[in-house]
Amino acid sequence: MTLTIGIVGLGLIGGSMGLDWRDRGHRVLGVSRRPETIERAIERGACDQASCELDLLQSADVVVLCTPLGVMTATIDHLLPHLADSAILTDAGSVKAPIVAAIAPRYPNFVGGHPMAGTADSGIEAALRGLFVDRPYVLTPTATTPPAAIETVAQLARDLSARVYQTSPDRHDRAVAWISHLPVVVSASLINACLADADPELVAIAQSLASSGFADTSRVGGGNPELGLMMAQYNRDELLRSLRGYRAALDAAIDEIDRQDWTALGDRYTASQQARPKFL
Amino acid sequence: MTLTIGIVGLGLIGGSMGLDWRDRGHRVLGVSRRPETIERAIERGACDQASCELDLLQSADVVVLCTPLGVMTATIDHLLPHLADSAILTDAGSVKAPIVAAIAPRYPNFVGGHPMAGTADSGIEAALRGLFVDRPYVLTPTATTPPAAIETVAQLARDLSARVYQTSPDRHDRAVAWISHLPVVVSASLINACLADADPELVAIAQSLASSGFADTSRVGGGNPELGLMMAQYNRDELLRSLRGYRAALDAAIDEIDRQDWTALGDRYTASQQARPKFL
């Protein structure tokens, strides 16, 4: 089925969706606040039509909110008056409970969504075809979300060749706390702890000797500070829960090393070695 | 200068050294406990001569101990009677203070060493040319180590195209605790903590959604359990020190998230982002 799809926010995610959906025959209408972005989105082929004005979206069958989390609810206030009565609304936010709580009561034909893909870059210039291929795309309907709306958004996700999952907003946020938001704090703390060594000369030696193990473990902790902050702000309760679980595991390892309980520490390492492939 | 170099232990490290040193014109004598290893080391070109007997090394100018840490001091007992009076002894152990403390008092012409290179594989079949190119090679002499011995081992490290560093055994062990041994505990604890979530269905969702961020942060924690144990056993005091520093950094981040002190958390992430390139 060919749809008219509105995309609000033409960055890496929104722009990449537009490229792929147009390739699949859908008609894509794009909205961005910045005229330069509109122009580049059209030039790059991410939209059939684009505008700085939300009234462009009156003919859209489905509208996807791809703005940063911080402006999503404010955008909703401006967007809702422009939607057709039957339009399905979805979003691409990386935290779901607060977004679903803010939008679903005001717009029942809404399906929370989280396409889990990205690159280190952002903006319309970073948009690329195939970004979502074989990546998870999580839908987080509530008990009252219309099944037809869920199926339409699921089909659009499949049109991106994504793997579609469905769970509740709360369970989504708990799962991404473990696998996406917790690793940022764990990883940044590795860098912060080493920097805090009282001996600056030792820090310099450590920096000279660091290799791929340190590079990998510290990678997500050395990323964009604004993204890290956003995760902590929007998913605070679940992040704190996972951090406390993490600290308990760390303390158990410290205690085993302190007591020289090498059997228990060996079992711990064996468990992590055996479990890791299930996360890949 | 062309030397006769003895290598005790023909695994990934010893075998790779033999390949490169022979290419540079040195004569390499290899010793391994296993006859199959001797045979393959010769076939692969890692040694000019090889034997299961340490008396092969009587003509060596330099002898490099490349056995696992666990058998290094026991090997010394058997090796010392076979060394020529002027022979220089060095080792390739990844922890230095206990090795230097065990060997230097018994054999003054000893220079502790740590070639910081490796792959996920081990054994003579894993040996390869160029393993040490542009990798750190740390020498850890003491106040009484003969300068000529230090310079000879440094030249052999340069013959492998390694970057040579020199520091004390204690400072080496403290630095590698930060950049090599601590990341293993940090990384394994991430996997262990997620597995400990009380809800098995949630763990399954998390495993489905995990992507490159989790994969990178968990990589060294999913490695060989024996290597992780060895680091904890041989470098216990420094690992505990770095773990306590790490837990302090983690606790500070948890506290900031709990208090919603986004300015402090943002500064923390900015510091880790800015510092990370210095470790690469």
XYZ file of N, CA, C and O in Angstrom, chain B residues 11-173:
652
model
N 54.650 -19.540 22.040
C 53.243 -19.287 21.751
C 53.104 -18.090 20.824
O 53.982 -17.809 20.014
N 51.956 -17.402 20.948
C 51.707 -16.226 20.105
C 52.831 -15.208 20.217
O 53.371 -14.730 19.207
N 53.232 -14.870 21.463
C 54.236 -13.825 21.674
C 55.627 -14.327 21.273
O 56.307 -13.726 20.438
N 56.064 -15.441 21.869
C 57.398 -15.960 21.582
C 57.566 -16.317 20.109
O 58.592 -16.026 19.498
N 56.549 -16.948 19.521
C 56.621 -17.323 18.110
C 56.693 -16.108 17.200
O 57.474 -16.077 16.232
N 55.905 -15.074 17.501
C 55.921 -13.871 16.667
C 57.253 -13.138 16.775
O 57.781 -12.615 15.782
N 57.807 -13.096 17.977
C 59.143 -12.491 18.145
C 60.172 -13.221 17.296
O 60.991 -12.592 16.616
N 60.122 -14.559 17.334
C 61.085 -15.354 16.573
C 61.010 -15.052 15.080
O 62.044 -14.890 14.413
N 59.789 -14.982 14.545
C 59.613 -14.697 13.113
C 60.278 -13.366 12.739
O 61.028 -13.276 11.766
N 60.003 -12.319 13.522
C 60.527 -10.991 13.193
C 62.023 -10.883 13.431
O 62.745 -10.283 12.632
N 62.512 -11.456 14.527
C 63.939 -11.352 14.816
C 64.760 -12.124 13.791
O 65.836 -11.679 13.396
N 64.277 -13.255 13.342
C 65.014 -13.972 12.295
C 65.041 -13.137 11.014
O 66.062 -13.063 10.324
N 63.909 -12.479 10.689
C 63.891 -11.606 9.511
C 64.929 -10.487 9.616
O 65.437 -10.009 8.605
N 65.215 -10.066 10.877
C 66.194 -8.996 11.081
C 67.620 -9.536 11.170
O 68.545 -8.782 11.468
N 67.808 -10.821 10.974
C 69.155 -11.387 10.923
C 69.645 -12.026 12.208
O 70.761 -12.549 12.265
N 68.835 -11.958 13.268
C 69.269 -12.609 14.514
C 69.113 -14.128 14.395
O 68.324 -14.629 13.605
N 69.880 -14.838 15.242
C 69.766 -16.289 15.313
C 68.851 -16.599 16.488
O 69.058 -16.088 17.592
N 67.833 -17.406 16.249
C 66.822 -17.640 17.285
C 66.810 -19.111 17.693
O 66.678 -20.005 16.844
N 66.955 -19.329 19.012
C 66.883 -20.666 19.598
C 65.598 -20.744 20.420
O 65.379 -19.901 21.302
N 64.774 -21.740 20.139
C 63.481 -21.811 20.829
C 63.380 -23.012 21.747
O 63.852 -24.088 21.415
N 62.737 -22.813 22.898
C 62.505 -23.931 23.821
C 61.020 -23.989 24.178
O 60.411 -22.964 24.509
N 60.462 -25.179 24.049
C 59.079 -25.396 24.463
C 59.001 -26.749 25.147
O 59.814 -27.631 24.881
N 58.003 -26.931 26.003
C 57.850 -28.219 26.661
C 57.329 -29.287 25.712
O 57.564 -30.465 25.889
N 56.582 -28.862 24.682
C 55.893 -29.838 23.838
C 56.630 -30.066 22.514
O 56.889 -29.113 21.772
N 56.934 -31.314 22.182
C 57.657 -31.623 20.937
C 56.905 -31.130 19.691
O 57.536 -30.672 18.733
N 55.568 -31.185 19.693
C 54.810 -30.713 18.525
C 55.051 -29.222 18.304
O 55.103 -28.762 17.153
N 55.157 -28.473 19.398
C 55.376 -27.031 19.276
C 56.750 -26.750 18.668
O 56.896 -25.880 17.797
N 57.754 -27.484 19.137
C 59.112 -27.383 18.585
C 59.079 -27.570 17.071
O 59.639 -26.770 16.307
N 58.397 -28.629 16.674
C 58.350 -28.993 15.261
C 57.683 -27.900 14.434
O 58.177 -27.464 13.396
N 56.542 -27.410 14.899
C 55.805 -26.383 14.159
C 56.566 -25.052 14.159
O 56.505 -24.319 13.173
N 57.272 -24.741 15.254
C 58.018 -23.483 15.312
C 59.125 -23.475 14.256
O 59.371 -22.463 13.591
N 59.769 -24.623 14.083
C 60.799 -24.740 13.043
C 60.150 -24.651 11.656
O 60.588 -23.889 10.787
N 59.074 -25.414 11.460
C 58.398 -25.409 10.153
C 57.912 -24.012 9.775
O 57.959 -23.616 8.624
N 57.414 -23.259 10.770
C 56.887 -21.929 10.488
C 57.991 -20.878 10.366
O 57.713 -19.727 10.034
N 59.227 -21.251 10.693
C 60.334 -20.301 10.561
C 60.499 -19.383 11.755
O 61.126 -18.329 11.647
N 59.972 -19.787 12.889
C 60.071 -18.939 14.080
C 61.387 -19.135 14.822
O 61.753 -18.313 15.659
N 62.102 -20.237 14.539
C 63.382 -20.509 15.214
C 64.363 -21.118 14.211
O 63.954 -21.824 13.290
N 65.666 -20.872 14.458
C 66.702 -21.580 13.703
C 66.875 -22.987 14.252
O 67.078 -23.930 13.505
N 66.826 -23.081 15.585
C 66.934 -24.375 16.258
C 65.935 -24.382 17.395
O 65.653 -23.318 17.975
N 65.419 -25.544 17.738
C 64.463 -25.599 18.854
C 64.621 -26.914 19.582
O 65.089 -27.917 19.010
N 64.239 -26.902 20.843
C 64.430 -28.084 21.682
C 63.457 -28.046 22.849
O 62.937 -26.984 23.214
N 63.241 -29.221 23.464
C 62.500 -29.255 24.726
C 63.439 -29.037 25.909
O 62.987 -28.931 27.049
N 64.734 -28.961 25.645
C 65.719 -28.867 26.734
C 66.314 -27.471 26.821
O 66.731 -26.903 25.813
N 66.379 -26.971 28.048
C 66.880 -25.607 28.248
C 68.377 -25.468 27.962
O 68.871 -24.355 27.767
N 69.123 -26.588 27.917
C 70.565 -26.446 27.669
C 70.871 -25.984 26.246
O 71.987 -25.583 25.942
N 69.848 -25.971 25.382
C 70.024 -25.368 24.053
C 70.457 -23.904 24.162
O 71.079 -23.359 23.250
N 70.123 -23.258 25.292
C 70.284 -21.807 25.402
C 71.662 -21.377 25.917
O 71.889 -20.192 26.156
N 72.592 -22.345 26.056
C 73.921 -22.001 26.571
C 74.659 -20.990 25.710
O 75.492 -20.238 26.204
N 74.336 -20.953 24.411
C 75.039 -20.010 23.529
C 74.270 -18.710 23.318
O 74.673 -17.872 22.513
N 73.167 -18.530 24.024
C 72.340 -17.336 23.773
C 72.948 -16.078 24.407
O 73.412 -16.110 25.552
N 72.932 -14.972 23.657
C 73.341 -13.665 24.208
C 72.219 -13.076 25.057
O 72.455 -12.362 26.017
N 70.997 -13.324 24.622
C 69.810 -12.790 25.304
C 68.796 -13.928 25.385
O 68.608 -14.652 24.397
N 68.127 -14.071 26.512
C 67.044 -15.055 26.636
C 65.760 -14.324 27.039
O 65.771 -13.495 27.961
N 64.686 -14.626 26.304
C 63.394 -13.981 26.568
C 62.424 -15.033 27.102
O 62.122 -16.013 26.407
N 61.907 -14.804 28.306
C 60.918 -15.702 28.904
C 59.539 -15.316 28.393
O 59.026 -14.231 28.724
N 58.923 -16.200 27.613
C 57.595 -15.915 27.053
C 56.563 -16.930 27.530
O 55.560 -17.153 26.853
N 56.795 -17.524 28.673
C 55.819 -18.482 29.209
C 54.647 -17.719 29.835
O 54.744 -16.522 30.083
N 53.555 -18.414 30.134
C 52.509 -17.765 30.929
C 53.075 -17.321 32.278
O 54.023 -17.928 32.797
N 52.474 -16.256 32.848
C 52.932 -15.735 34.143
C 53.012 -16.829 35.206
O 53.951 -16.856 36.003
N 52.048 -17.738 35.176
C 51.927 -18.727 36.244
C 53.110 -19.670 36.361
O 53.340 -20.240 37.427
N 53.852 -19.868 35.281
C 54.982 -20.807 35.348
C 56.325 -20.102 35.233
O 57.373 -20.752 35.153
N 56.303 -18.752 35.237
C 57.532 -18.023 34.952
C 58.593 -18.223 36.031
O 59.755 -18.517 35.721
N 58.224 -18.089 37.293
C 59.260 -18.214 38.325
C 59.747 -19.658 38.453
O 60.934 -19.891 38.699
N 58.863 -20.609 38.234
C 59.299 -22.015 38.267
C 60.268 -22.286 37.113
O 61.255 -23.032 37.275
N 60.018 -21.684 35.955
C 60.893 -21.874 34.795
C 62.296 -21.334 35.086
O 63.304 -21.920 34.674
N 62.334 -20.221 35.817
C 63.614 -19.604 36.166
C 64.527 -20.577 36.914
O 65.725 -20.662 36.632
N 63.961 -21.306 37.840
C 64.758 -22.267 38.612
C 65.513 -23.222 37.699
O 66.677 -23.553 37.936
N 64.820 -23.667 36.646
C 65.446 -24.614 35.716
C 66.374 -23.921 34.727
O 67.350 -24.497 34.260
N 66.051 -22.667 34.400
C 66.779 -21.977 33.328
C 68.145 -21.457 33.769
O 69.130 -21.592 33.027
N 68.220 -20.864 34.962
C 69.432 -20.131 35.346
C 70.721 -20.953 35.212
O 71.726 -20.421 34.718
N 70.733 -22.236 35.583
C 71.991 -22.995 35.466
C 72.505 -23.107 34.029
O 73.693 -23.388 33.820
N 71.623 -22.885 33.047
C 72.032 -23.075 31.650
C 72.498 -21.785 30.980
O 72.947 -21.819 29.841
N 72.367 -20.633 31.632
C 72.701 -19.369 30.967
C 74.202 -19.118 30.974
O 74.888 -19.409 31.966
N 74.721 -18.548 29.877
C 76.111 -18.104 29.842
C 76.280 -16.961 30.843
O 75.318 -16.254 31.168
N 77.510 -16.761 31.337
C 77.751 -15.736 32.363
C 77.296 -14.354 31.941
O 76.784 -13.581 32.748
N 77.500 -14.034 30.683
C 77.196 -12.673 30.222
C 75.782 -12.542 29.674
O 75.395 -11.473 29.205
N 74.982 -13.613 29.687
C 73.675 -13.567 29.029
C 72.751 -12.552 29.697
O 72.717 -12.422 30.927
N 71.992 -11.862 28.860
C 70.964 -10.937 29.350
C 69.651 -11.704 29.375
O 69.316 -12.415 28.423
N 68.910 -11.535 30.475
C 67.616 -12.203 30.601
C 66.518 -11.146 30.605
O 66.646 -10.095 31.240
N 65.446 -11.409 29.871
C 64.282 -10.532 29.917
C 63.036 -11.409 29.867
O 63.144 -12.632 29.758
N 61.862 -10.783 29.999
C 60.625 -11.573 29.975
C 59.547 -10.782 29.250
O 59.753 -9.616 28.897
N 58.399 -11.426 29.030
C 57.303 -10.785 28.306
C 56.016 -10.796 29.134
O 54.914 -10.714 28.591
N 56.164 -10.856 30.440
C 54.986 -10.951 31.309
C 54.193 -9.649 31.371
O 54.762 -8.562 31.338
N 52.863 -9.773 31.500
C 52.000 -8.597 31.446
C 51.859 -7.900 32.801
O 51.235 -6.847 32.897
N 52.408 -8.489 33.862
C 52.490 -7.834 35.173
C 53.957 -7.853 35.554
O 54.654 -8.841 35.322
N 54.478 -6.758 36.101
C 55.919 -6.665 36.241
C 56.450 -6.727 37.666
O 57.487 -7.343 37.899
N 55.796 -6.124 38.652
C 56.396 -6.055 39.990
C 56.699 -7.444 40.564
O 57.821 -7.679 41.022
N 55.763 -8.397 40.553
C 56.086 -9.708 41.150
C 57.154 -10.466 40.360
O 57.966 -11.190 40.960
N 57.172 -10.287 39.038
C 58.172 -10.984 38.210
C 59.563 -10.405 38.478
O 60.538 -11.152 38.692
N 59.651 -9.079 38.472
C 60.948 -8.442 38.713
C 61.434 -8.770 40.123
O 62.615 -9.074 40.340
N 60.530 -8.768 41.090
C 60.917 -9.090 42.474
C 61.415 -10.523 42.588
O 62.291 -10.827 43.403
N 60.872 -11.414 41.759
C 61.270 -12.823 41.847
C 62.584 -13.097 41.121
O 63.340 -13.980 41.516
N 62.861 -12.366 40.037
C 64.014 -12.696 39.196
C 65.227 -11.806 39.466
O 66.360 -12.298 39.569
N 65.007 -10.478 39.558
C 66.145 -9.547 39.622
C 67.133 -9.870 40.757
O 68.351 -9.820 40.536
N 66.672 -10.215 41.962
C 67.648 -10.512 43.036
C 68.491 -11.747 42.731
O 69.617 -11.868 43.214
N 67.956 -12.660 41.925
C 68.683 -13.892 41.635
C 69.551 -13.765 40.397
O 70.496 -14.540 40.209
N 69.203 -12.808 39.512
C 69.926 -12.685 38.255
C 70.011 -11.198 37.885
O 69.120 -10.647 37.246
N 71.098 -10.543 38.285
C 71.191 -9.076 38.136
C 71.092 -8.595 36.690
O 70.638 -7.476 36.452
N 71.491 -9.431 35.753
C 71.498 -9.004 34.350
C 70.109 -9.221 33.709
O 69.994 -9.654 32.559
N 69.067 -8.911 34.477
C 67.680 -9.112 34.048
C 66.990 -7.762 33.835
O 67.125 -6.841 34.636
N 66.224 -7.676 32.736
C 65.432 -6.481 32.427
C 63.989 -6.923 32.246
O 63.676 -7.667 31.307
N 63.090 -6.473 33.109
C 61.679 -6.805 32.929
C 61.140 -6.147 31.668
O 61.505 -5.019 31.336
N 60.269 -6.855 30.960
C 59.713 -6.291 29.724
C 58.257 -6.685 29.552
O 57.810 -7.714 30.065
N 57.530 -5.856 28.824
C 56.137 -6.171 28.504
C 55.798 -5.686 27.101
O 55.489 -4.508 26.906
N 55.876 -6.595 26.122
C 55.437 -6.238 24.764
C 53.916 -6.267 24.732
O 53.309 -7.314 24.928
N 53.291 -5.095 24.513
C 51.832 -4.987 24.647
C 51.142 -5.200 23.310
O 50.659 -4.268 22.669
N 51.103 -6.466 22.907
C 50.439 -6.798 21.648
C 49.806 -8.159 21.813
O 50.160 -8.914 22.715
N 48.886 -8.476 20.965
C 48.244 -9.777 21.041
C 47.098 -9.859 20.052
O 46.795 -8.888 19.350
N 46.535 -11.031 19.949
C 45.326 -11.237 19.162
C 44.406 -12.085 20.036
O 44.767 -12.431 21.161
N 43.242 -12.436 19.522
C 42.335 -13.283 20.299
C 42.817 -14.737 20.313
O 42.300 -15.555 21.067
N 43.824 -15.058 19.505
C 44.291 -16.443 19.400
C 45.546 -16.660 20.233
O 46.160 -15.722 20.710
N 45.928 -17.913 20.381
C 47.147 -18.215 21.121
C 47.820 -19.426 20.511
O 47.255 -20.117 19.657
N 49.068 -19.673 20.945
C 49.809 -20.826 20.449
C 50.659 -20.499 19.227
O 50.510 -19.431 18.616
N 51.540 -21.427 18.904
C 52.495 -21.204 17.800
C 51.781 -20.967 16.465
O 52.254 -20.204 15.628
N 50.606 -21.598 16.266
C 49.892 -21.386 15.003
C 49.401 -19.947 14.871
O 49.157 -19.469 13.768
N 49.224 -19.261 15.996
C 48.723 -17.884 15.971
C 49.845 -16.870 15.753
O 49.580 -15.688 15.492
N 51.107 -17.318 15.858
C 52.236 -16.391 15.715
C 52.203 -15.730 14.333
O 51.855 -16.369 13.342
N 52.551 -14.448 14.299
C 52.553 -13.771 12.994
C 53.597 -12.668 12.946
O 53.976 -12.103 13.966
N 54.061 -12.382 11.750
C 55.014 -11.299 11.523
C 54.345 -9.949 11.794
O 53.163 -9.771 11.506
N 55.125 -9.019 12.344
C 54.639 -7.646 12.508
C 53.673 -7.449 13.662
O 53.041 -6.399 13.761
N 53.564 -8.430 14.561
C 52.605 -8.303 15.669
C 52.890 -7.083 16.540
O 51.979 -6.482 17.101
N 54.173 -6.702 16.651
C 54.557 -5.654 17.610
C 54.749 -4.287 16.957
O 55.110 -3.331 17.640
N 54.517 -4.204 15.660
C 54.761 -2.953 14.944
C 53.902 -1.837 15.540
O 52.684 -1.962 15.650
N 54.577 -0.776 15.987
C 53.914 0.417 16.528
C 53.133 0.143 17.816
O 52.304 0.950 18.227
N 53.395 -1.010 18.452
C 52.761 -1.316 19.740
C 53.737 -0.932 20.857
O 54.952 -0.935 20.659
N 53.219 -0.612 22.052
C 54.126 -0.297 23.160
C 54.916 -1.540 23.601
O 54.382 -2.650 23.611
N 56.165 -1.326 23.943
C 57.007 -2.366 24.545
C 57.622 -1.697 25.767
O 58.491 -0.846 25.635
N 57.166 -2.084 26.950
C 57.578 -1.389 28.168
C 58.717 -2.141 28.834
O 58.618 -3.352 29.060
N 59.790 -1.436 29.142
C 60.892 -2.016 29.915
C 60.817 -1.477 31.338
O 60.531 -0.291 31.550
N 61.052 -2.374 32.305
C 60.925 -1.970 33.707
C 62.184 -2.314 34.488
O 62.158 -3.170 35.381
N 63.298 -1.627 34.170
C 64.536 -1.892 34.917
C 64.411 -1.369 36.352
O 63.542 -0.562 36.657
N 65.310 -1.844 37.207
C 65.396 -1.303 38.573
C 66.632 -0.405 38.641
O 67.354 -0.243 37.645
N 66.887 0.151 39.830
C 68.034 1.052 39.996
C 69.353 0.329 39.735
O 70.359 0.956 39.398
N 69.361 -0.998 39.877
C 70.624 -1.730 39.734
C 70.746 -2.487 38.409
O 71.713 -3.210 38.199
N 69.780 -2.344 37.518
C 69.868 -3.050 36.238
C 71.001 -2.453 35.392
O 71.081 -1.228 35.241
N 71.903 -3.278 34.838
C 73.014 -2.751 34.036
C 72.497 -2.004 32.799
O 71.682 -2.551 32.044
N 72.956 -0.773 32.575
C 72.499 0.009 31.415
C 72.697 -0.723 30.093
O 71.854 -0.598 29.188
N 73.762 -1.508 29.957
C 74.002 -2.208 28.688
C 72.911 -3.235 28.422
O 72.496 -3.445 27.268
N 72.414 -3.855 29.486
C 71.342 -4.841 29.321
C 70.062 -4.145 28.873
O 69.348 -4.628 27.978
N 69.769 -3.002 29.492
C 68.573 -2.245 29.100
C 68.652 -1.878 27.621
O 67.699 -2.057 26.862
N 69.827 -1.374 27.201
C 69.962 -0.911 25.824
C 69.852 -2.080 24.843
O 69.249 -1.947 23.771
N 70.393 -3.233 25.186
C 70.293 -4.388 24.292
C 68.838 -4.810 24.105
O 68.381 -5.049 22.980
N 68.075 -4.893 25.199
C 66.669 -5.301 25.090
C 65.867 -4.228 24.350
O 64.997 -4.548 23.528
N 66.191 -2.953 24.623
C 65.483 -1.873 23.917
C 65.717 -1.982 22.410
O 64.794 -1.793 21.609
N 66.962 -2.316 22.022
C 67.251 -2.437 20.587
C 66.475 -3.613 19.982
O 65.956 -3.515 18.861
N 66.380 -4.709 20.730
C 65.607 -5.857 20.224
C 64.128 -5.475 20.057
O 63.468 -5.903 19.109
N 63.617 -4.667 20.975
C 62.223 -4.209 20.857
C 62.069 -3.309 19.627
O 61.095 -3.410 18.878
N 63.056 -2.434 19.407
C 63.013 -1.577 18.216
C 63.120 -2.413 16.943
O 62.552 -2.073 15.916
N 63.858 -3.537 17.024
C 63.948 -4.440 15.868
C 62.576 -5.035 15.516
O 62.364 -5.498 14.389
N 61.654 -5.044 16.506
C 60.283 -5.505 16.237
C 59.402 -4.345 15.776
O 58.188 -4.509 15.608
N 60.008 -3.142 15.623
C 59.290 -1.909 15.262
C 58.286 -1.504 16.332
O 57.271 -0.859 16.050
N 58.564 -1.904 17.584
C 57.708 -1.494 18.705
C 58.120 -0.105 19.182
O 59.218 0.371 18.886
N 57.217 0.552 19.926
C 57.506 1.823 20.595
C 57.992 1.492 21.996
O 57.247 0.919 22.781
N 59.233 1.852 22.319
C 59.816 1.447 23.600
C 59.553 2.500 24.679
O 59.792 3.689 24.464
N 59.012 2.051 25.815
C 58.822 2.912 26.987
C 59.614 2.322 28.137
O 59.880 1.122 28.170
N 59.971 3.179 29.104
C 60.697 2.701 30.274
C 60.062 3.307 31.523
O 59.850 4.517 31.595
N 59.734 2.464 32.472
C 59.178 2.959 33.740
C 59.474 1.914 34.811
O 60.046 0.859 34.516
N 59.108 2.201 36.050
C 59.374 1.234 37.126
C 58.336 0.111 37.074
O 57.240 0.285 36.543
N 58.671 -1.057 37.643
C 57.680 -2.153 37.681
C 56.364 -1.708 38.326
O 55.288 -2.021 37.819
N 56.447 -0.961 39.436
C 55.220 -0.544 40.120
C 54.373 0.387 39.255
O 53.145 0.269 39.228
N 55.038 1.318 38.593
C 54.274 2.260 37.778
C 53.688 1.560 36.554
O 52.576 1.876 36.125
N 54.425 0.619 35.978
C 53.855 -0.187 34.887
C 52.571 -0.871 35.352
O 51.541 -0.821 34.686
N 52.643 -1.516 36.509
C 51.489 -2.297 36.973
C 50.300 -1.389 37.282
O 49.145 -1.771 37.068
